[in-house]
């Protein structure tokens, strides 16, 4: 089938006009998405309504098993292009205990991709705990951070069996990490963010350092920029004469307030002069991010100084002035949780203007655009995705990381026309789950819902997934149980994309809703800052309001409402169960039970994060579920990794013990070797199955179709 290509050219339109056109395009693309879904599912044998098996919600059989989900949980850790224009990507594999491997696109489409990373290595940095930006490519050279020892290694792509060679010293353990590095051709060195935990793992020292690339002798990296709490995005201009970077200080997170700096590089390779480009004016609340130099040496970046949305700007060096490139009530970037984000790319142009490929997010959907800086025009391109992450420039093409309602996380190669303004073709290069489309007739498509919050006139957003299985129907009059998910962060966002772990529930007869409570990203600074001083209140209220909205709409059973979440979402889960009576059971994955313990024991990056989210000492006590075990009144299951540096394992142990003593049904699962988030296939599978059978036994009123051996539930078995 020929690819659908929709292109709109918008020249100096008002935001309202642009929004109307965006909405029309969104509607057309979503319609096409549904058509493609219907076409794909029509190839499967249809079961007539009268022939469907009548069985209670939750008891339906589904081929989307926990094994399928855990096997499809490959993650993407970034993309780059080598000297031949072939794509290189970093994928983590649950089947290899979460090992992350660099893979190269094959020379011929019919061939298999080639692993670059030798078996004794894994590419992953633990800088700021969440990592990202673990590798960089320049020509035929890769520099990467090795997971086990956290040292930097150099590897040649031109030599087939080239073994990685270390670039940084061995400190006897993984006490120093590197991330977000770039090559400096002028001095044949690698410039990178370094997190030094030798003196303290809780109060590490972050700097921008230089690492020699000649490989003759391993030397201690030299500090190029230092003195503040955090750094990110070191980026050189084309001549290597200026370095841009982002920095921020406690108690701010990078999305609260940050600064963009430019340093001038001397003949000796040192920074001899600095200019703060954005973020120094206390009267302007902004968080600049993603600095990047054009081929002509102009500095572009993204910031939210006007209107509270992350938009594109550039720096006029001669007057030290910041000017807007394009304004829209949409987010052209996202919070800096991980290093190495890349939301826009400069496209080579034969004319004296900047052509920029960029993505933005508006009302729960992503768009890909080609921006003409000179004309101030933005052309929208059609892609296979409704959700876009990073962009990498290839030869006459763009590599786009993204997903859609029927497409799992993938990388698409979008080929551009000669003018670089239209997409003439697109194809999937990599997929986190290439085999999942055979289950397409079981997919539940998300519905973006907007529901009223407890604040009069204010609304919040969520993605609702109805129960979907072509072979089953529920008894007449029955309404499905609901599993509500509260996302982590809490400065993060749920996305309405294909997630097999959600489909695991919906294909068995559960309704599922993924909530973007107040404080979520993707809706501008004002929406994001609803949570300031109100974490544990706004998020909890919005989750409860969403569940009640679905009950009142007749879509779910009000007596079978369950809630789940991981990390900060686990905190919202526990807080909702302690301080509200909306839900009948809950599941917390590495969730926060004690806010004071989190503040005392978490890593440096987040050590002051919750100060802005919680408030006073009394609030820390009053919003910690562990202090109110007497208020819990329903069953809970807890899952925890024993190597978690963000939420200590004692948090789950304390809440488990308190609920056990209270006499509530409770179960507790600990995983050796797991950190903050589960990466091993067997643990992903076990967690999913045990949640399912836990809810079924305690609130579901049905028997699951799968053969699952349930763990012991205290105060129940």
XYZ file of C-alpha atoms in Angstrom:
717
model
C 0.000 0.000 0.000
C 1.380 3.458 -0.869
C 2.315 5.677 2.036
C -0.144 8.435 2.859
C 1.515 11.857 2.609
C -0.146 14.964 3.989
C 1.704 18.283 3.767
C 0.548 21.706 4.911
C 2.616 24.865 4.529
C 1.801 27.491 7.127
C 3.364 30.921 6.714
C 3.233 33.306 9.657
C -0.101 32.044 10.866
C -1.501 33.043 14.214
C -1.346 30.377 16.921
C -5.130 30.014 16.857
C -5.177 29.482 13.084
C -2.311 27.025 13.332
C -4.052 25.171 16.141
C -7.192 24.781 14.017
C -5.170 23.384 11.118
C -3.244 21.088 13.460
C -6.508 19.769 14.834
C -7.811 19.070 11.313
C -4.581 17.286 10.401
C -4.726 15.351 13.663
C -8.277 14.287 12.888
C -7.291 13.165 9.376
C -4.265 11.236 10.613
C -6.271 9.607 13.406
C -8.946 8.652 10.866
C -6.264 7.097 8.678
C -4.900 5.306 11.740
C -8.309 3.798 12.416
C -8.675 2.824 8.745
C -5.312 1.092 8.814
C -6.354 -0.657 12.026
C -9.590 -1.852 10.424
C -7.788 -2.988 7.277
C -5.209 -4.890 9.271
C -7.773 -6.576 11.479
C -10.023 -7.477 8.562
C -7.457 -10.066 7.489
C -8.179 -11.967 10.706
C -11.250 -14.232 10.904
C -14.115 -12.204 12.328
C -16.244 -13.752 15.018
C -19.877 -12.723 14.731
C -21.428 -11.110 17.783
C -23.810 -14.044 18.202
C -20.920 -16.520 18.079
C -18.752 -14.790 20.640
C -18.082 -16.536 23.923
C -19.992 -14.948 26.772
C -17.702 -14.694 29.787
C -17.170 -12.226 32.638
C -14.865 -9.298 32.078
C -11.349 -10.167 33.210
C -11.709 -13.894 32.480
C -11.125 -13.734 28.721
C -8.353 -15.708 27.056
C -5.793 -13.702 25.139
C -2.691 -14.543 23.089
C -1.035 -11.383 24.455
C 0.597 -13.261 27.297
C 3.003 -11.980 29.935
C 5.747 -13.755 27.983
C 4.807 -11.757 24.895
C 4.815 -8.518 26.892
C 8.166 -9.146 28.573
C 9.732 -10.214 25.286
C 8.440 -7.058 23.598
C 9.840 -4.711 26.192
C 12.991 -3.755 24.326
C 13.946 -0.168 25.046
C 15.613 2.360 22.815
C 18.550 4.335 24.203
C 19.329 6.665 21.313
C 20.214 6.718 17.617
C 23.077 8.024 15.468
C 24.360 7.743 11.899
C 27.797 6.508 10.796
C 29.979 7.853 7.982
C 28.100 5.772 5.402
C 24.721 7.070 6.517
C 23.676 3.841 8.194
C 21.650 4.032 11.372
C 23.121 2.934 14.704
C 20.796 2.429 17.647
C 21.055 1.364 21.265
C 18.577 -1.297 22.367
C 18.185 -2.913 25.773
C 17.115 -6.550 25.813
C 15.045 -8.047 28.634
C 16.029 -11.504 27.360
C 19.651 -10.621 28.223
C 18.786 -9.251 31.681
C 18.349 -5.757 30.265
C 21.771 -5.617 28.578
C 22.012 -2.630 26.223
C 23.666 -3.238 22.849
C 24.626 -0.964 19.948
C 23.247 -2.272 16.651
C 23.925 -1.107 13.076
C 21.526 -1.039 10.151
C 22.574 -3.638 7.534
C 24.024 -2.639 4.165
C 21.190 -4.390 2.336
C 17.556 -4.269 3.529
C 17.215 -8.043 3.292
C 20.112 -8.622 5.699
C 19.921 -8.746 9.494
C 21.127 -5.824 11.660
C 24.594 -6.292 13.124
C 25.497 -6.068 16.810
C 28.408 -3.687 17.334
C 28.870 -4.122 21.069
C 30.972 -7.183 22.053
C 29.304 -9.685 24.388
C 31.439 -8.706 27.395
C 30.213 -5.091 27.231
C 26.937 -3.267 27.753
C 26.315 0.354 26.760
C 24.668 2.227 29.589
C 25.503 5.117 31.872
C 24.064 5.632 35.338
C 24.830 9.362 35.413
C 22.060 11.078 37.382
C 20.732 7.512 37.886
C 18.453 7.726 34.827
C 21.324 7.894 32.336
C 20.853 8.559 28.642
C 23.407 9.878 26.162
C 25.566 6.781 26.722
C 27.261 6.824 23.311
C 28.363 9.149 20.506
C 29.360 8.492 16.914
C 31.713 10.496 14.709
C 32.548 9.019 11.326
C 33.746 5.481 12.027
C 34.427 6.006 15.728
C 32.131 5.257 18.652
C 32.723 6.366 22.214
C 30.489 4.695 24.784
C 30.072 4.285 28.525
C 30.344 0.655 29.625
C 27.744 -0.339 32.218
C 29.821 -2.594 34.464
C 32.728 -0.208 35.190
C 31.197 3.063 33.843
C 34.417 3.842 31.958
C 34.483 5.407 28.505
C 35.659 3.203 25.638
C 36.519 3.923 22.018
C 35.596 1.483 19.279
C 36.257 1.536 15.523
C 33.435 0.740 13.113
C 35.709 0.267 10.112
C 37.549 -2.669 11.663
C 35.172 -5.640 11.876
C 36.599 -7.232 15.021
C 37.830 -4.070 16.697
C 37.883 -4.466 20.477
C 36.914 -1.410 22.532
C 39.853 0.411 24.136
C 39.444 2.300 27.434
C 39.775 6.086 27.433
C 39.251 6.855 31.125
C 40.997 5.521 34.247
C 39.921 2.470 36.194
C 38.839 3.624 39.659
C 38.261 0.146 41.009
C 34.506 0.321 40.581
C 31.697 2.225 38.850
C 32.141 5.414 40.886
C 32.430 7.847 37.949
C 29.941 8.033 35.079
C 29.940 9.915 31.787
C 27.053 11.050 29.583
C 26.008 13.359 26.757
C 29.448 13.539 25.151
C 30.523 15.141 21.851
C 33.661 14.951 19.723
C 35.975 17.955 19.551
C 37.873 17.583 16.262
C 39.924 20.733 16.872
C 41.791 19.158 19.785
C 41.108 15.458 19.079
C 39.255 15.004 22.334
C 35.899 13.984 23.706
C 33.957 16.513 25.820
C 31.369 15.019 28.162
C 29.385 15.454 31.358
C 31.023 13.613 34.260
C 29.372 12.596 37.524
C 31.961 11.860 40.210
C 30.703 9.790 43.165
C 34.087 8.952 44.695
C 33.556 11.119 47.772
C 29.780 10.800 48.056
C 27.155 8.880 46.125
C 24.414 11.157 47.456
C 26.250 14.435 46.828
C 28.244 13.713 43.687
C 30.252 16.326 41.765
C 29.157 17.070 38.206
C 31.417 18.808 35.674
C 32.085 19.023 31.950
C 35.414 17.346 31.228
C 37.724 16.585 28.306
C 38.982 13.096 27.490
C 41.858 12.507 25.070
C 41.127 10.351 22.014
C 44.628 9.451 20.812
C 44.523 6.282 22.946
C 48.273 6.284 23.617
C 47.975 6.888 27.325
C 44.998 6.901 29.683
C 44.970 10.150 31.631
C 42.719 11.733 34.210
C 40.036 13.788 32.399
C 40.512 17.558 32.633
C 37.725 19.783 33.924
C 36.605 22.253 31.274
C 33.556 23.705 33.060
C 32.633 23.286 36.716
C 31.375 24.983 39.833
C 27.616 24.469 39.693
C 25.405 21.530 40.611
C 24.457 20.109 37.203
C 25.407 20.268 33.525
C 23.997 18.933 30.257
C 24.191 19.415 26.493
C 27.824 20.443 25.909
C 27.754 21.347 22.199
C 30.523 22.812 19.976
C 30.064 25.212 17.079
C 31.277 23.951 13.662
C 34.782 25.398 14.148
C 35.200 24.237 17.746
C 35.688 27.815 18.910
C 32.582 28.090 21.114
C 30.956 25.635 23.484
C 27.321 25.903 24.566
C 25.934 24.082 27.586
C 22.990 23.985 30.008
C 23.457 24.261 33.767
C 21.191 24.473 36.809
C 21.436 24.552 40.596
C 19.592 23.191 43.587
C 16.756 23.384 44.479
C 15.666 23.645 40.844
C 15.114 20.803 38.456
C 16.155 21.568 34.865
C 12.529 22.183 33.871
C 12.021 24.667 36.729
C 14.880 27.073 36.026
C 18.095 26.551 34.093
C 20.659 28.634 32.226
C 22.208 28.464 28.771
C 25.866 29.483 28.600
C 28.405 29.922 25.825
C 32.126 29.596 26.516
C 34.858 30.702 24.116
C 37.684 28.201 23.579
C 41.301 29.377 23.610
C 44.198 28.082 21.513
C 45.047 25.840 24.463
C 41.557 24.343 24.507
C 40.382 26.137 27.654
C 37.274 28.240 28.263
C 38.560 31.806 28.566
C 35.300 33.796 28.383
C 31.660 32.999 29.218
C 28.323 34.575 28.343
C 24.957 33.623 29.821
C 22.595 33.522 26.854
C 19.343 32.698 28.653
C 18.113 32.092 32.187
C 20.012 34.775 34.109
C 17.168 37.322 34.313
C 15.269 36.567 37.560
C 12.176 38.294 36.172
C 11.929 35.735 33.355
C 10.980 32.252 34.449
C 12.446 29.887 31.861
C 14.225 26.586 31.397
C 16.325 26.596 28.207
C 17.240 23.204 26.795
C 18.752 21.500 23.721
C 21.288 24.072 22.441
C 22.530 23.352 18.918
C 24.726 25.226 16.411
C 23.760 25.600 12.759
C 26.333 25.027 10.012
C 26.720 28.823 9.830
C 27.580 29.036 13.514
C 24.252 30.335 14.846
C 23.115 29.056 18.228
C 19.577 27.721 18.426
C 17.859 26.358 21.520
C 14.453 25.660 23.051
C 13.030 27.570 25.989
C 9.683 28.430 27.601
C 10.202 32.118 28.363
C 7.009 33.298 26.653
C 3.639 31.647 27.200
C 5.090 28.759 29.174
C 5.630 26.434 26.198
C 8.999 25.114 25.025
C 9.496 26.842 21.650
C 12.468 27.425 19.335
C 14.717 30.481 19.775
C 18.124 31.603 18.568
C 20.892 33.776 19.952
C 22.071 36.903 18.115
C 25.673 37.023 19.286
C 26.449 40.556 18.099
C 23.794 42.071 20.361
C 23.584 39.227 22.911
C 19.878 39.048 22.150
C 17.472 36.099 22.139
C 14.868 36.077 19.359
C 11.944 33.770 18.704
C 12.188 31.416 15.736
C 8.658 30.051 15.888
C 5.932 30.414 18.519
C 3.153 27.939 19.191
C 1.133 26.766 22.178
C 2.908 23.417 21.993
C 5.938 21.695 23.496
C 8.960 21.372 21.183
C 10.922 19.534 23.887
C 10.352 17.649 27.135
C 11.769 17.513 30.675
C 15.421 16.584 30.998
C 15.056 13.309 32.862
C 17.651 11.602 30.682
C 20.637 12.909 28.757
C 20.889 12.970 24.986
C 17.459 14.244 23.900
C 17.296 15.437 20.298
C 14.021 17.099 19.307
C 15.250 18.920 16.206
C 17.899 18.703 13.475
C 19.322 21.104 10.883
C 18.842 19.894 7.317
C 21.470 20.772 4.726
C 20.222 23.556 2.471
C 21.833 25.027 -0.642
C 20.273 28.369 0.154
C 21.300 30.857 2.827
C 18.647 29.814 5.319
C 18.126 27.276 8.064
C 15.828 24.331 7.375
C 14.983 22.618 10.655
C 13.262 19.284 11.172
C 11.467 19.458 14.506
C 8.806 17.686 16.496
C 6.319 19.150 18.896
C 3.558 17.918 21.150
C 0.092 19.430 21.383
C -3.032 18.122 23.156
C -1.746 14.603 23.579
C -0.321 14.142 20.073
C 3.050 14.638 18.372
C 3.718 16.292 15.037
C 6.759 16.347 12.750
C 7.494 19.586 10.952
C 9.987 21.222 8.590
C 10.664 24.780 9.734
C 12.006 27.448 7.362
C 13.759 29.932 9.620
C 13.897 32.683 6.999
C 10.195 32.568 6.128
C 8.917 31.634 9.573
C 6.922 28.799 7.994
C 6.292 25.290 9.259
C 5.293 22.369 7.016
C 3.803 19.314 8.681
C 4.848 15.867 7.482
C 2.887 12.675 7.800
C 4.694 9.843 9.593
C 3.654 6.399 10.875
C 3.589 7.868 14.389
C 1.236 9.889 16.561
C 3.943 10.105 19.223
C 7.491 11.226 18.377
C 10.567 11.163 20.570
C 13.988 11.886 19.045
C 15.056 12.891 15.525
C 18.339 11.919 13.835
C 19.474 13.339 10.494
C 20.450 10.825 7.819
C 21.402 11.182 4.145
C 18.336 12.718 2.442
C 16.220 11.341 5.256
C 15.244 11.592 8.900
C 15.265 8.771 11.404
C 12.327 9.263 13.771
C 11.806 7.488 17.089
C 8.129 7.117 17.839
C 4.990 5.036 18.148
C 1.245 5.141 17.485
C -1.967 3.496 18.667
C -1.201 0.433 16.539
C 2.589 0.734 16.196
C 4.906 -0.088 19.114
C 8.023 1.940 19.852
C 9.987 1.988 16.611
C 12.391 3.916 14.395
C 11.087 5.063 11.012
C 13.211 6.207 8.089
C 11.417 9.195 6.527
C 12.782 9.997 3.072
C 12.539 13.637 2.009
C 12.086 15.181 -1.430
C 14.794 17.234 -3.171
C 13.577 20.433 -1.509
C 13.652 18.789 1.939
C 10.104 19.956 2.652
C 8.004 16.850 1.997
C 8.095 13.209 3.024
C 8.020 10.955 -0.038
C 8.368 7.639 1.783
C 8.626 6.129 5.237
C 9.463 2.665 6.483
C 10.136 1.044 9.836
C 13.839 0.326 10.411
C 13.627 -0.991 13.984
C 10.752 -2.106 16.172
C 10.657 -2.914 19.869
C 8.206 -5.693 19.004
C 8.219 -6.576 15.289
C 5.895 -9.558 15.780
C 3.173 -7.802 17.751
C 1.052 -6.815 14.746
C -0.239 -10.382 14.552
C -2.242 -9.541 17.691
C -3.766 -6.436 16.142
C -7.358 -7.658 16.253
C -6.994 -7.669 20.060
C -5.711 -4.089 20.309
C -7.732 -1.578 22.271
C -7.374 1.905 20.743
C -6.945 4.745 23.246
C -9.528 7.472 23.562
C -8.205 10.842 24.753
C -10.594 11.998 27.456
C -10.803 15.352 29.192
C -12.442 15.179 32.582
C -13.339 17.742 35.281
C -11.051 18.038 38.298
C -11.994 19.110 41.808
C -11.101 22.693 40.888
C -14.204 24.311 39.336
C -13.752 24.969 35.631
C -10.475 23.050 35.464
C -9.942 19.837 33.493
C -7.264 17.154 33.186
C -6.503 14.492 30.591
C -6.206 10.727 30.267
C -6.160 7.915 27.718
C -8.994 5.420 28.134
C -8.703 1.894 26.716
C -11.954 -0.152 26.631
C -11.895 -3.958 26.936
C -11.268 -5.453 23.485
C -11.205 -9.089 22.402
C -12.663 -10.347 19.074
C -13.700 -13.674 20.591
C -15.507 -12.595 23.760
C -18.328 -10.525 25.069
C -19.413 -9.910 28.633
C -22.754 -10.944 30.099
C -25.470 -8.394 29.454
C -25.472 -5.579 31.978
C -21.975 -6.232 33.333
C -19.479 -3.400 33.400
C -15.724 -4.015 33.312
C -13.265 -3.630 36.157
C -10.908 -0.663 35.766
C -7.161 -0.477 36.268
C -6.044 3.146 36.533
C -2.379 3.926 36.014
C -0.618 6.898 37.573
C 2.585 7.645 35.674
C 5.976 8.253 37.272
C 8.021 11.405 37.439
C 5.741 12.979 38.548
C 7.058 15.444 35.937
C 6.370 13.094 33.030
C 3.576 12.209 30.635
C 1.473 9.222 29.618
C 1.256 8.616 25.875
C -1.603 7.123 23.876
C 0.554 4.587 22.061
C 0.649 0.837 21.662
C 1.827 -0.641 24.926
C 1.483 -4.403 25.134
C 1.386 -4.321 28.915
C -1.839 -2.287 28.619
C -3.168 -4.627 25.935
C -2.471 -7.533 28.293
C -5.214 -6.120 30.525
C -7.713 -4.916 27.937
C -7.603 -8.132 25.885
C -8.598 -10.029 29.036
C -11.611 -7.826 29.636
C -10.260 -5.000 31.772
C -10.786 -1.329 31.102
C -7.558 0.645 31.490
C -6.973 4.369 31.899
C -3.612 6.164 31.796
C -3.913 9.533 33.555
C -2.072 12.781 32.825
C -2.909 14.430 36.129
C -2.094 18.060 36.879
C 1.703 18.254 37.013
C 2.172 16.185 33.866
C 4.166 17.487 30.930
C 3.057 18.045 27.354
C 0.536 20.755 28.261
C 2.795 23.703 29.108
C 4.350 25.134 32.270
C 1.079 26.235 33.885
C -0.327 22.703 33.740
C 2.983 21.272 34.922
C 3.143 23.629 37.898
C -0.277 22.632 39.220
C 1.651 20.129 41.317
C 3.987 22.619 43.019
C 3.523 22.232 46.799
C 0.604 19.898 46.048
C 2.136 16.517 45.269
C -0.046 13.921 46.933
C -3.070 16.182 46.551
C -3.562 17.252 42.918
C -2.342 13.962 41.435
C -4.455 11.922 43.843
C -7.535 14.094 43.300
C -7.184 13.906 39.524
C -6.826 10.124 39.542
C -9.900 9.783 41.722
C -11.813 12.287 39.571
C -10.892 10.344 36.434
C -12.123 7.069 37.930
C -15.391 8.681 39.058
C -15.830 10.269 35.616
C -15.581 6.840 33.971
C -18.009 5.353 36.487
C -20.494 8.186 35.949
C -20.105 7.760 32.177
C -21.183 4.131 32.547
C -17.913 2.774 31.157
C -16.642 0.884 34.203
C -17.767 -0.886 37.362
C -17.545 1.461 40.352
C -17.101 -1.500 42.705
C -14.031 -2.824 40.875
C -11.681 0.143 40.613
C -7.979 -0.644 40.975
C -4.928 1.617 40.773
C -1.285 1.028 39.902
C 1.880 3.041 39.365
C 5.654 2.935 39.529
C 8.048 5.271 41.361
C 6.188 8.591 41.774
C 3.157 6.797 40.340
C 3.582 4.270 43.136
C 3.462 7.144 45.609
C 0.230 8.439 44.064
C -1.133 4.900 44.259
C -0.296 4.544 47.950
C -1.532 8.065 48.754
C -4.827 7.431 46.949
C -5.325 4.210 48.912
C -4.419 5.827 52.239
C -6.264 9.134 51.931
C -9.226 8.336 49.638
C -11.741 5.509 49.392
C -12.178 5.512 45.597
C -10.201 2.350 44.804
C -10.713 -1.200 45.996
C -7.115 -2.450 45.566
C -3.731 -1.203 44.430
C -0.334 -2.192 43.109
C 2.807 -0.171 43.830
C 6.003 -0.718 41.825
C 9.054 0.768 43.589
C 6.741 3.448 44.964
C 7.383 6.077 47.609
C 5.797 5.489 51.016
C 7.833 7.913 53.140
C 8.581 11.366 51.712
C 11.143 12.169 54.407
C 12.999 8.933 53.699
C 12.961 9.738 49.981
C 14.412 13.175 50.645
C 17.123 11.769 52.896
C 18.218 8.799 50.818
C 17.670 9.604 47.149
C 20.445 10.566 44.729
C 21.730 14.100 44.111
C 19.697 14.828 40.968
C 16.398 14.531 42.855
C 17.597 15.401 46.350
C 15.748 18.751 46.341
C 13.121 17.858 43.756
C 10.326 17.144 46.177
C 10.993 20.296 48.243
C 9.119 22.231 45.557
C 6.477 19.527 45.238
C 5.663 19.033 48.909
C 6.292 22.167 50.953
C 6.547 22.315 54.745
C 7.818 19.714 57.207
C 4.241 19.136 58.276
C 3.307 18.394 54.655
C 6.129 15.845 54.457
C 4.595 14.024 57.395
C 0.950 14.474 56.485
C 1.348 13.265 52.889
C 3.478 10.207 53.637
C 1.273 7.096 53.436
C 3.553 5.220 55.842
C 2.467 7.536 58.667
C -1.188 6.653 58.175
C -1.301 2.874 57.961
C -4.519 2.996 59.961
C -6.247 4.731 57.043
C -5.562 1.972 54.524
C -8.628 -0.171 54.009
C -8.012 -2.312 50.917
C -5.525 -4.895 49.551
C -2.115 -3.853 48.168
C 0.686 -5.679 46.352
C 4.213 -4.208 46.316
C 7.139 -4.832 43.930
C 10.677 -3.588 44.573
C 14.187 -3.850 43.109
C 16.892 -4.380 45.716
C 19.465 -2.193 43.936
C 17.172 0.819 43.642
C 19.101 4.061 44.311
C 16.092 6.337 43.790
C 13.529 4.729 46.127
C 15.234 2.626 48.776
C 13.885 -0.935 49.294
C 13.079 -0.067 52.917
C 10.182 2.060 51.673
C 8.295 -0.994 50.387
C 9.315 -3.057 53.413
C 7.934 -0.470 55.832
C 4.558 -0.181 54.126
C 4.338 -3.970 53.789
C 5.014 -4.523 57.488
C 2.549 -1.834 58.539
C -0.276 -3.237 56.418
C 0.503 -6.794 57.488
C 0.242 -5.779 61.134
C -3.000 -3.941 60.423
C -4.468 -7.157 59.032
C -5.021 -6.040 55.441
C -4.375 -8.432 52.539
C -0.867 -7.526 51.344
C 1.895 -9.123 49.273
C 5.510 -8.054 48.820
C 7.929 -9.032 46.028
C 11.640 -8.139 45.938
C 13.954 -8.627 42.944
C 17.691 -9.076 43.231
C 19.729 -7.221 40.620
C 16.912 -4.832 39.676
C 17.240 -1.086 40.034
C 14.654 1.679 39.577
C 12.469 0.045 36.956
C 12.519 -3.614 35.982
C 14.660 -4.687 33.012
C 14.761 -8.485 33.253
C 12.161 -10.356 31.202
C 11.373 -12.852 33.948
C 10.676 -10.058 36.447
C 8.544 -8.059 34.007
C 6.497 -11.206 33.375
C 6.160 -12.130 37.046
C 5.084 -8.609 38.031
C 2.380 -8.465 35.376
C 0.952 -11.899 36.160
C 0.945 -11.406 39.918
C -0.852 -8.070 39.617
C -3.491 -9.705 37.437
C -4.151 -12.654 39.740
C -3.959 -10.453 42.856
C -6.721 -8.157 41.599
C -8.763 -11.088 40.290
C -8.706 -12.916 43.618
C -9.453 -9.900 45.790
C -11.792 -7.610 43.842
C -12.389 -9.085 40.390
C -15.124 -11.667 41.004
C -13.742 -13.754 38.146
C -11.082 -16.405 37.480
C -8.239 -15.538 35.140
C -7.888 -17.729 32.062
C -4.095 -17.975 32.358
C -2.326 -20.623 34.384
C -0.708 -18.439 37.055
C 0.617 -19.722 40.337
C -0.271 -16.913 42.769
C 2.128 -15.861 45.491
C 0.996 -15.956 49.095
C -1.098 -13.003 50.201
C -0.696 -12.226 53.890
C -3.937 -11.911 55.826
C -5.773 -13.648 52.982
C -4.247 -17.082 52.278
